[in-house]
mmCIF file of C-alpha atoms in Angstrom:
data_model
loop_
_atom_site.group_PDB
_atom_site.id
_atom_site.type_symbol
_atom_site.label_atom_id
_atom_site.label_comp_id
_atom_site.label_asym_id
_atom_site.label_seq_id
_atom_site.Cartn_x
_atom_site.Cartn_y
_atom_site.Cartn_z
ATOM 1 C CA MET I 8 -49.037 113.606 98.875
ATOM 2 C CA THR I 9 -46.960 115.002 96.013
ATOM 3 C CA SER I 10 -47.224 118.422 94.457
ATOM 4 C CA THR I 11 -48.801 116.942 91.302
ATOM 5 C CA SER I 12 -51.825 115.739 93.293
ATOM 6 C CA LEU I 13 -52.558 119.080 94.952
ATOM 7 C CA PRO I 14 -55.603 121.201 94.028
ATOM 8 C CA ASP I 15 -54.832 124.475 92.250
ATOM 9 C CA SER I 16 -55.412 126.476 95.444
ATOM 10 C CA LEU I 17 -52.472 124.810 97.190
ATOM 11 C CA ILE I 18 -48.787 124.528 96.368
ATOM 12 C CA ALA I 19 -46.205 122.418 98.172
ATOM 13 C CA THR I 20 -43.670 123.721 100.686
ATOM 14 C CA LEU I 21 -40.116 122.554 101.215
ATOM 15 C CA PRO I 22 -39.833 119.120 102.869
ATOM 16 C CA GLY I 23 -39.354 118.886 106.626
ATOM 17 C CA SER I 24 -35.701 117.898 106.288
ATOM 18 C CA SER I 25 -34.945 121.342 104.852
ATOM 19 C CA TYR I 26 -35.514 122.724 108.358
ATOM 20 C CA THR I 27 -33.865 119.951 110.415
ATOM 21 C CA ASP I 28 -30.943 118.463 108.480
ATOM 22 C CA PRO I 29 -27.571 119.847 109.677
ATOM 23 C CA GLY I 30 -26.091 118.892 106.296
ATOM 24 C CA ILE I 31 -28.582 121.120 104.463
ATOM 25 C CA PHE I 32 -27.885 123.929 106.937
ATOM 26 C CA ALA I 33 -24.150 123.590 106.242
ATOM 27 C CA GLN I 34 -24.876 123.920 102.516
ATOM 28 C CA GLU I 35 -26.945 127.049 103.223
ATOM 29 C CA GLN I 36 -24.082 128.539 105.208
ATOM 30 C CA GLU I 37 -21.650 127.854 102.384
ATOM 31 C CA ARG I 38 -23.802 128.723 99.379
ATOM 32 C CA ILE I 39 -26.052 131.458 100.769
ATOM 33 C CA PHE I 40 -24.628 133.295 103.785
ATOM 34 C CA GLU I 41 -20.970 133.024 102.747
ATOM 35 C CA THR I 42 -21.564 134.140 99.153
ATOM 36 C CA MET I 43 -24.193 136.904 99.441
ATOM 37 C CA TRP I 44 -24.216 140.394 100.950
ATOM 38 C CA PHE I 45 -24.852 140.016 104.677
ATOM 39 C CA CYS I 46 -26.029 142.913 106.863
ATOM 40 C CA ALA I 47 -23.664 142.758 109.821
ATOM 41 C CA VAL I 48 -23.728 145.806 112.128
ATOM 42 C CA ARG I 49 -25.183 149.278 112.517
ATOM 43 C CA SER I 50 -22.556 151.814 111.419
ATOM 44 C CA SER I 51 -23.100 153.813 114.612
ATOM 45 C CA ASP I 52 -21.927 150.770 116.602
ATOM 46 C CA LEU I 53 -18.489 151.591 115.167
ATOM 47 C CA ALA I 54 -18.564 155.141 116.430
ATOM 48 C CA LYS I 55 -14.845 155.898 116.195
ATOM 49 C CA PRO I 56 -11.556 154.398 114.955
ATOM 50 C CA GLY I 57 -10.715 151.235 116.859
ATOM 51 C CA ALA I 58 -14.323 150.341 117.706
ATOM 52 C CA PHE I 59 -15.095 146.813 116.563
ATOM 53 C CA ARG I 60 -17.698 144.094 116.475
ATOM 54 C CA THR I 61 -17.336 140.406 115.679
ATOM 55 C CA VAL I 62 -20.117 138.746 113.719
ATOM 56 C CA GLU I 63 -20.764 135.149 112.705
ATOM 57 C CA VAL I 64 -21.380 135.006 108.952
ATOM 58 C CA GLY I 65 -22.084 131.460 107.874
ATOM 59 C CA ARG I 66 -19.310 129.356 109.394
ATOM 60 C CA GLU I 67 -16.877 132.266 109.731
ATOM 61 C CA SER I 68 -16.162 134.810 112.444
ATOM 62 C CA ILE I 69 -15.759 138.256 110.908
ATOM 63 C CA LEU I 70 -14.058 141.219 112.607
ATOM 64 C CA ILE I 71 -15.491 144.606 111.603
ATOM 65 C CA THR I 72 -13.801 147.838 112.670
ATOM 66 C CA ARG I 73 -13.378 151.495 111.810
ATOM 67 C CA ALA I 74 -9.949 152.524 110.528
ATOM 68 C CA ARG I 75 -8.060 155.752 111.214
ATOM 69 C CA ASP I 76 -9.405 157.321 108.022
ATOM 70 C CA ASN I 77 -12.937 156.605 109.335
ATOM 71 C CA SER I 78 -13.572 153.927 106.708
ATOM 72 C CA VAL I 79 -15.064 150.584 107.723
ATOM 73 C CA ARG I 80 -12.889 147.498 107.356
ATOM 74 C CA ALA I 81 -13.785 143.829 107.761
ATOM 75 C CA PHE I 82 -11.478 140.842 108.126
ATOM 76 C CA PHE I 83 -11.622 137.144 108.831
ATOM 77 C CA ASN I 84 -11.183 136.987 112.601
ATOM 78 C CA VAL I 85 -8.247 134.606 112.279
ATOM 79 C CA CYS I 86 -4.588 135.260 113.108
ATOM 80 C CA ARG I 87 -2.318 134.559 110.147
ATOM 81 C CA HIS I 88 0.262 132.829 112.366
ATOM 82 C CA ARG I 89 -1.413 129.748 113.842
ATOM 83 C CA GLY I 90 -5.093 130.442 113.274
ATOM 84 C CA ALA I 91 -6.135 131.618 116.721
ATOM 85 C CA LYS I 92 -9.276 133.739 116.967
ATOM 86 C CA LEU I 93 -7.992 137.291 117.127
ATOM 87 C CA CYS I 94 -10.935 138.883 118.988
ATOM 88 C CA THR I 95 -13.123 136.786 121.252
ATOM 89 C CA GLU I 96 -15.362 139.638 122.432
ATOM 90 C CA GLU I 97 -18.568 140.473 120.550
ATOM 91 C CA ALA I 98 -17.781 144.182 120.730
ATOM 92 C CA GLY I 99 -15.102 146.468 122.068
ATOM 93 C CA GLU I 100 -12.506 149.066 121.253
ATOM 94 C CA VAL I 101 -8.757 149.055 120.675
ATOM 95 C CA LYS I 102 -6.477 152.075 120.577
ATOM 96 C CA ARG I 103 -4.328 151.341 117.561
ATOM 97 C CA ALA I 104 -4.093 147.626 116.803
ATOM 98 C CA PHE I 105 -5.418 144.110 117.329
ATOM 99 C CA GLN I 106 -3.060 141.737 119.092
ATOM 100 C CA CYS I 107 -3.458 137.968 119.006
ATOM 101 C CA PRO I 108 -3.599 136.679 122.611
ATOM 102 C CA TYR I 109 -1.668 133.522 121.621
ATOM 103 C CA HIS I 110 1.673 134.681 120.175
ATOM 104 C CA ALA I 111 1.145 138.463 120.095
ATOM 105 C CA TRP I 112 1.083 138.936 116.341
ATOM 106 C CA THR I 113 -0.270 142.462 116.021
ATOM 107 C CA TYR I 114 -2.285 144.066 113.204
ATOM 108 C CA ASP I 115 -3.229 147.700 112.636
ATOM 109 C CA LEU I 116 -6.760 148.856 111.860
ATOM 110 C CA ASN I 117 -6.104 148.350 108.136
ATOM 111 C CA GLY I 118 -5.189 144.706 108.778
ATOM 112 C CA LYS I 119 -1.446 145.155 108.190
ATOM 113 C CA LEU I 120 0.955 143.073 110.284
ATOM 114 C CA VAL I 121 2.836 145.655 112.370
ATOM 115 C CA ALA I 122 4.516 143.634 115.109
ATOM 116 C CA ALA I 123 5.329 140.128 116.305
ATOM 117 C CA PRO I 124 7.966 138.610 118.570
ATOM 118 C CA ASN I 125 11.274 138.493 116.649
ATOM 119 C CA LEU I 126 9.638 139.906 113.519
ATOM 120 C CA THR I 127 12.692 142.058 112.799
ATOM 121 C CA LYS I 128 14.708 138.858 112.437
ATOM 122 C CA MET I 129 12.332 137.723 109.665
ATOM 123 C CA PRO I 130 12.844 140.385 106.968
ATOM 124 C CA ASP I 131 11.306 138.146 104.307
ATOM 125 C CA VAL I 132 7.880 138.188 106.010
ATOM 126 C CA GLY I 133 5.692 140.686 104.137
ATOM 127 C CA ARG I 134 3.683 142.964 106.454
ATOM 128 C CA THR I 135 0.800 143.163 103.970
ATOM 129 C CA GLU I 136 1.098 139.640 102.609
ATOM 130 C CA PHE I 137 0.779 138.225 106.131
ATOM 131 C CA GLY I 138 -1.796 140.776 107.253
ATOM 132 C CA LEU I 139 -5.390 139.954 108.046
ATOM 133 C CA VAL I 140 -7.467 138.685 105.130
ATOM 134 C CA GLY I 141 -10.016 141.308 104.162
ATOM 135 C CA VAL I 142 -13.704 140.960 103.402
ATOM 136 C CA ALA I 143 -15.715 143.168 101.015
ATOM 137 C CA THR I 144 -17.743 145.878 102.770
ATOM 138 C CA ARG I 145 -20.478 148.306 101.821
ATOM 139 C CA GLU I 146 -22.321 150.873 103.944
ATOM 140 C CA TRP I 147 -25.985 151.442 103.129
ATOM 141 C CA LEU I 148 -28.995 152.548 105.184
ATOM 142 C CA GLY I 149 -26.606 153.195 108.071
ATOM 143 C CA TYR I 150 -25.543 149.532 108.249
ATOM 144 C CA VAL I 151 -22.352 147.717 107.308
ATOM 145 C CA TRP I 152 -22.899 144.922 104.818
ATOM 146 C CA VAL I 153 -20.158 142.349 104.210
ATOM 147 C CA CYS I 154 -19.607 139.678 101.591
ATOM 148 C CA LEU I 155 -17.218 136.776 102.048
ATOM 149 C CA ALA I 156 -17.176 135.798 98.382
ATOM 150 C CA GLU I 157 -13.894 136.226 96.540
ATOM 151 C CA ASN I 158 -15.855 137.943 93.769
ATOM 152 C CA PRO I 159 -18.878 139.552 95.465
ATOM 153 C CA PRO I 160 -22.139 139.769 93.508
ATOM 154 C CA SER I 161 -23.538 143.139 92.497
ATOM 155 C CA PHE I 162 -24.817 144.995 95.572
ATOM 156 C CA GLU I 163 -27.133 146.976 93.328
ATOM 157 C CA ASP I 164 -28.683 143.848 91.849
ATOM 158 C CA ASP I 165 -28.864 141.670 94.947
ATOM 159 C CA VAL I 166 -29.676 144.180 97.707
ATOM 160 C CA LEU I 167 -31.119 147.288 96.079
ATOM 161 C CA GLY I 168 -32.878 144.977 93.626
ATOM 162 C CA GLU I 169 -34.898 143.478 96.496
ATOM 163 C CA VAL I 170 -36.091 146.960 97.475
ATOM 164 C CA VAL I 171 -37.070 147.751 93.891
ATOM 165 C CA GLY I 172 -38.921 144.444 93.648
ATOM 166 C CA ARG I 173 -40.931 145.309 96.763
ATOM 167 C CA LEU I 174 -41.435 149.087 96.556
ATOM 168 C CA GLY I 175 -41.023 149.642 92.815
ATOM 169 C CA ASP I 176 -37.970 151.906 93.186
ATOM 170 C CA VAL I 177 -35.103 152.765 95.549
ATOM 171 C CA GLU I 178 -36.226 156.374 96.028
ATOM 172 C CA SER I 179 -39.174 155.261 98.153
ATOM 173 C CA ILE I 180 -36.909 153.877 100.897
ATOM 174 C CA GLU I 181 -34.567 156.860 100.669
ATOM 175 C CA HIS I 182 -37.449 159.078 101.859
ATOM 176 C CA TYR I 183 -36.990 157.583 105.335
ATOM 177 C CA ASP I 184 -33.323 158.738 105.592
ATOM 178 C CA ILE I 185 -32.445 155.536 107.462
ATOM 179 C CA ASP I 186 -28.714 156.323 107.345
ATOM 180 C CA ASN I 187 -29.213 159.279 109.657
ATOM 181 C CA LEU I 188 -31.744 157.847 112.106
ATOM 182 C CA SER I 189 -30.674 156.896 115.633
ATOM 183 C CA VAL I 190 -31.180 153.634 117.495
ATOM 184 C CA GLY I 191 -33.851 154.258 120.123
ATOM 185 C CA LYS I 192 -34.102 150.625 121.193
ATOM 186 C CA ARG I 193 -32.411 147.325 120.354
ATOM 187 C CA ILE I 194 -33.747 143.920 121.345
ATOM 188 C CA VAL I 195 -31.942 140.648 120.631
ATOM 189 C CA TYR I 196 -34.089 137.516 120.341
ATOM 190 C CA ASP I 197 -32.804 133.946 120.581
ATOM 191 C CA VAL I 198 -35.248 131.972 118.462
ATOM 192 C CA LYS I 199 -35.277 128.170 118.596
ATOM 193 C CA ALA I 200 -36.271 127.792 114.956
ATOM 194 C CA ASN I 201 -34.780 127.467 111.492
ATOM 195 C CA TRP I 202 -34.085 130.772 109.729
ATOM 196 C CA LYS I 203 -36.369 129.903 106.809
ATOM 197 C CA LEU I 204 -39.373 129.516 109.103
ATOM 198 C CA ILE I 205 -38.776 133.074 110.322
ATOM 199 C CA ILE I 206 -38.572 134.446 106.776
ATOM 200 C CA GLU I 207 -41.694 132.567 105.700
ATOM 201 C CA ASN I 208 -43.577 133.902 108.700
ATOM 202 C CA PHE I 209 -42.517 137.484 107.973
ATOM 203 C CA MET I 210 -43.565 137.193 104.333
ATOM 204 C CA GLU I 211 -47.192 136.235 104.977
ATOM 205 C CA CYS I 212 -50.153 137.506 106.979
ATOM 206 C CA TYR I 213 -52.426 134.477 106.821
ATOM 207 C CA HIS I 214 -51.628 134.126 110.534
ATOM 208 C CA CYS I 215 -52.162 137.793 111.447
ATOM 209 C CA ALA I 216 -55.811 137.586 112.516
ATOM 210 C CA THR I 217 -54.977 134.585 114.696
ATOM 211 C CA ILE I 218 -51.891 135.708 116.617
ATOM 212 C CA HIS I 219 -51.488 139.494 116.089
ATOM 213 C CA PRO I 220 -54.495 141.254 117.700
ATOM 214 C CA GLU I 221 -52.557 144.478 118.343
ATOM 215 C CA LEU I 222 -51.167 144.636 114.794
ATOM 216 C CA THR I 223 -54.512 144.036 113.111
ATOM 217 C CA GLU I 224 -56.070 146.789 115.260
ATOM 218 C CA VAL I 225 -53.546 149.231 113.793
ATOM 219 C CA LEU I 226 -53.553 147.694 110.285
ATOM 220 C CA PRO I 227 -57.092 146.323 109.781
ATOM 221 C CA GLU I 228 -56.454 145.016 106.264
ATOM 222 C CA PHE I 229 -54.014 142.468 107.707
ATOM 223 C CA ALA I 230 -56.977 140.625 109.204
ATOM 224 C CA ASP I 231 -57.900 139.602 105.645
ATOM 225 C CA GLY I 232 -54.752 137.470 105.424
ATOM 226 C CA TYR I 233 -52.811 139.264 102.685
ATOM 227 C CA ALA I 234 -49.496 140.738 103.796
ATOM 228 C CA ALA I 235 -48.331 144.063 102.396
ATOM 229 C CA GLN I 236 -45.444 142.195 100.747
ATOM 230 C CA TYR I 237 -47.913 140.338 98.567
ATOM 231 C CA TYR I 238 -48.273 143.467 96.407
ATOM 232 C CA VAL I 239 -45.498 145.500 94.785
ATOM 233 C CA GLY I 240 -45.506 149.080 96.062
ATOM 234 C CA HIS I 241 -48.386 148.576 98.494
ATOM 235 C CA GLY I 242 -48.321 149.906 102.040
ATOM 236 C CA ALA I 243 -50.891 148.731 104.552
ATOM 237 C CA GLU I 244 -53.049 151.665 105.670
ATOM 238 C CA PHE I 245 -53.576 152.578 109.316
ATOM 239 C CA GLY I 246 -57.103 152.167 110.667
ATOM 240 C CA GLU I 247 -59.338 155.260 110.602
ATOM 241 C CA GLU I 248 -59.168 155.852 114.358
ATOM 242 C CA VAL I 249 -55.475 154.970 114.614
ATOM 243 C CA GLN I 250 -53.186 157.925 115.290
ATOM 244 C CA GLY I 251 -49.807 156.188 115.172
ATOM 245 C CA PHE I 252 -47.954 152.886 114.828
ATOM 246 C CA THR I 253 -48.127 152.169 118.563
ATOM 247 C CA VAL I 254 -49.377 149.316 120.711
ATOM 248 C CA ASP I 255 -52.617 151.174 121.534
ATOM 249 C CA GLY I 256 -52.952 153.176 118.315
ATOM 250 C CA SER I 257 -52.089 156.394 120.162
ATOM 251 C CA GLU I 258 -50.114 159.217 118.586
ATOM 252 C CA GLY I 259 -46.612 158.364 117.473
ATOM 253 C CA LEU I 260 -43.477 160.512 117.445
ATOM 254 C CA ASP I 261 -42.175 163.141 115.037
ATOM 255 C CA ARG I 262 -42.705 162.175 111.410
ATOM 256 C CA ILE I 263 -39.564 161.650 109.329
ATOM 257 C CA PRO I 264 -39.453 164.771 107.116
ATOM 258 C CA GLY I 265 -38.761 162.968 103.828
ATOM 259 C CA VAL I 266 -41.775 160.654 104.095
ATOM 260 C CA SER I 267 -44.172 161.542 101.295
ATOM 261 C CA ASP I 268 -47.877 162.183 101.733
ATOM 262 C CA ASP I 269 -48.554 158.927 99.894
ATOM 263 C CA GLN I 270 -46.411 157.057 102.438
ATOM 264 C CA ASP I 271 -47.952 158.734 105.473
ATOM 265 C CA ARG I 272 -50.170 156.525 107.670
ATOM 266 C CA ARG I 273 -48.911 153.434 105.886
ATOM 267 C CA TYR I 274 -46.740 150.456 106.793
ATOM 268 C CA TYR I 275 -44.308 148.895 104.329
ATOM 269 C CA ALA I 276 -42.404 145.640 104.874
ATOM 270 C CA ILE I 277 -39.411 144.491 102.855
ATOM 271 C CA THR I 278 -37.485 141.215 102.895
ATOM 272 C CA ILE I 279 -33.886 141.451 101.691
ATOM 273 C CA LYS I 280 -32.595 137.917 101.322
ATOM 274 C CA PRO I 281 -30.996 136.198 103.010
ATOM 275 C CA GLN I 282 -31.382 137.789 106.464
ATOM 276 C CA VAL I 283 -32.879 141.294 106.632
ATOM 277 C CA PHE I 284 -36.405 142.571 107.292
ATOM 278 C CA ILE I 285 -37.168 146.289 107.056
ATOM 279 C CA ASN I 286 -40.406 147.811 108.361
ATOM 280 C CA LEU I 287 -41.215 151.402 107.406
ATOM 281 C CA VAL I 288 -43.731 153.641 109.168
ATOM 282 C CA PRO I 289 -43.964 157.462 109.117
ATOM 283 C CA ASP I 290 -42.113 158.157 112.382
ATOM 284 C CA HIS I 291 -39.679 155.243 112.706
ATOM 285 C CA VAL I 292 -38.070 152.247 111.029
ATOM 286 C CA ILE I 293 -37.809 148.736 112.467
ATOM 287 C CA PHE I 294 -34.773 146.884 111.137
ATOM 288 C CA HIS I 295 -34.237 143.149 111.737
ATOM 289 C CA ARG I 296 -31.014 141.229 111.105
ATOM 290 C CA MET I 297 -30.977 137.439 111.398
ATOM 291 C CA TYR I 298 -27.905 135.442 112.362
ATOM 292 C CA PRO I 299 -28.554 131.726 111.721
ATOM 293 C CA VAL I 300 -26.319 129.828 114.160
ATOM 294 C CA ALA I 301 -27.726 126.287 113.883
ATOM 295 C CA VAL I 302 -30.296 124.397 111.862
ATOM 296 C CA ASP I 303 -32.820 124.997 114.671
ATOM 297 C CA ARG I 304 -31.572 128.262 116.202
ATOM 298 C CA THR I 305 -31.480 131.849 114.916
ATOM 299 C CA ILE I 306 -30.411 135.042 116.665
ATOM 300 C CA VAL I 307 -32.476 138.060 115.566
ATOM 301 C CA GLU I 308 -31.212 141.566 116.349
ATOM 302 C CA CYS I 309 -33.919 144.208 115.994
ATOM 303 C CA ASP I 310 -33.338 147.991 115.949
ATOM 304 C CA TRP I 311 -36.013 150.662 116.381
ATOM 305 C CA LEU I 312 -34.732 153.767 114.551
ATOM 306 C CA TYR I 313 -36.024 157.313 115.138
ATOM 307 C CA LEU I 314 -35.074 160.871 114.267
ATOM 308 C CA PRO I 315 -31.914 161.796 116.229
ATOM 309 C CA HIS I 316 -33.593 164.530 118.265
ATOM 310 C CA VAL I 317 -36.308 162.090 119.365
ATOM 311 C CA VAL I 318 -33.689 159.779 120.872
ATOM 312 C CA GLU I 319 -31.442 162.542 122.238
ATOM 313 C CA SER I 320 -34.343 164.268 123.984
ATOM 314 C CA GLY I 321 -35.310 161.084 125.815
ATOM 315 C CA LYS I 322 -38.842 161.011 124.426
ATOM 316 C CA ASP I 323 -40.862 157.958 125.374
ATOM 317 C CA VAL I 324 -40.661 155.450 122.504
ATOM 318 C CA SER I 325 -42.039 152.539 124.519
ATOM 319 C CA ARG I 326 -45.490 152.410 122.869
ATOM 320 C CA SER I 327 -44.021 152.056 119.378
ATOM 321 C CA VAL I 328 -41.387 149.582 120.589
ATOM 322 C CA GLU I 329 -43.980 147.504 122.430
ATOM 323 C CA LEU I 330 -46.151 147.049 119.349
ATOM 324 C CA PHE I 331 -43.532 145.334 117.232
ATOM 325 C CA ASP I 332 -41.849 143.658 120.192
ATOM 326 C CA ARG I 333 -45.183 141.912 120.778
ATOM 327 C CA VAL I 334 -45.438 141.089 117.073
ATOM 328 C CA ASN I 335 -41.917 139.657 117.134
ATOM 329 C CA ARG I 336 -42.559 137.523 120.185
ATOM 330 C CA GLN I 337 -45.855 136.269 118.764
ATOM 331 C CA ASP I 338 -44.124 135.390 115.487
ATOM 332 C CA PHE I 339 -41.129 133.733 117.121
ATOM 333 C CA ASP I 340 -43.358 131.693 119.425
ATOM 334 C CA ALA I 341 -45.196 130.459 116.323
ATOM 335 C CA CYS I 342 -41.916 129.550 114.623
ATOM 336 C CA GLU I 343 -40.735 127.697 117.729
ATOM 337 C CA ARG I 344 -44.051 125.801 117.799
ATOM 338 C CA THR I 345 -43.529 124.881 114.158
ATOM 339 C CA GLN I 346 -39.910 123.731 114.403
ATOM 340 C CA PRO I 347 -40.641 120.382 116.164
ATOM 341 C CA GLY I 348 -43.224 119.506 113.504
ATOM 342 C CA MET I 349 -40.535 119.700 110.834
ATOM 343 C CA SER I 350 -39.129 116.434 112.254
ATOM 344 C CA SER I 351 -42.468 114.633 112.148
ATOM 345 C CA ARG I 352 -42.969 111.796 109.681
ATOM 346 C CA MET I 353 -46.210 113.607 108.795
ATOM 347 C CA TYR I 354 -44.159 116.514 107.434
ATOM 348 C CA ALA I 355 -41.504 114.483 105.610
ATOM 349 C CA LYS I 356 -42.853 115.687 102.244
ATOM 350 C CA GLY I 357 -43.724 119.128 103.580
ATOM 351 C CA GLY I 358 -46.964 121.042 103.891
ATOM 352 C CA VAL I 359 -48.946 123.387 101.659
ATOM 353 C CA LEU I 360 -49.300 127.093 100.909
ATOM 354 C CA VAL I 361 -52.726 128.696 100.449
ATOM 355 C CA PRO I 362 -53.224 131.395 97.763
ATOM 356 C CA SER I 363 -52.251 134.321 100.042
ATOM 357 C CA GLU I 364 -48.986 132.470 100.721
ATOM 358 C CA HIS I 365 -48.150 131.428 97.174
ATOM 359 C CA HIS I 366 -45.408 134.078 96.939
ATOM 360 C CA ILE I 367 -43.498 132.081 99.578
ATOM 361 C CA GLY I 368 -43.128 129.417 96.892
ATOM 362 C CA ALA I 369 -40.795 131.805 95.062
ATOM 363 C CA PHE I 370 -38.640 131.943 98.195
ATOM 364 C CA HIS I 371 -38.520 128.150 98.292
ATOM 365 C CA ASP I 372 -37.525 128.068 94.619
ATOM 366 C CA TRP I 373 -34.768 130.571 95.390
ATOM 367 C CA VAL I 374 -33.414 128.396 98.230
ATOM 368 C CA ASN I 375 -33.418 125.316 96.004
ATOM 369 C CA GLU I 376 -31.676 127.230 93.246
ATOM 370 C CA ARG I 377 -28.937 128.468 95.602
ATOM 371 C CA LEU I 378 -28.362 124.929 96.849
ATOM 372 C CA GLY I 379 -28.613 123.338 93.416
ATOM 373 C CA THR I 380 -31.512 121.205 94.609
ATOM 374 C CA PRO I 381 -34.277 120.388 92.112
ATOM 375 C CA ARG I 382 -37.770 121.193 93.387
ATOM 376 C CA PRO I 383 -39.819 117.998 93.859
#
């Protein structure tokens, strides 16, 4: 069935090969993840100079650290000598420098080459010229965003623009003071599904009444099938008897002071392409980062962020964590159930989107545009 033969209520999805073809995934790595702003780490994970994390961005390993002047620096995690991976650990801390375990070329926290065997006998080797190759960085919402492109796109247009497109302005997200919240819980999920299936799932609520009983108890309007993201500026309202965004609807934790009365007792969801989901509720923020590692595998790192005194005091955050942890697991199970069907001959030309999912078609158009692929 082609898109031209569909009734007006339905529009076509991407074909199955878009979710299974390693060649298409390689193009996505090159043309999406390696050219756009990518949310890499929570700034607080780099608590002091010398703290570092390594992150896979597209096909590249990126080393992110905090320099002596407290600024964040990011580099390709590749020694300039013979190409060895400089840091093999996912996270750690060095005192003053990174040393390659192969030939001991050593770089300071600014990426400058500071030592190597017999380096003094090579006066023509520039310490900066042969330093680590840097990557553009930006800190926003308490996270470090990196861009591998030689000429990075506008952060304001590509990242802040997504927030404006969803909430209507940037000020609305600033009310939650996400920069200064603390991580109360972090869960890492290993999802056996293509990254686009996860984004599509997050963007719609046609499935909510079927697989999210706890969520629809707290947000009754989700049972009607329209996700909050379907409407610009809309936040889904808590049910009348619901006291907080918790697994049993019980009272939540201390409300974030900047949250406006209009935002109180409401849930807002934002997708920032290509790999971030932000969920806003009055007393905490749930922040997802996706790391696509294969055509059929995606690591999702999810932070639950609360007011600092809530975390420092050891208050019980388990009821709020459990609600969205269940939602995540329900969603990821659905994506993993869907992934095998992408290889079926019955899905070679794709499936269909119902009216409450039509906005996903814009996401598909965006993917095709980034890859230079005409929509069928």
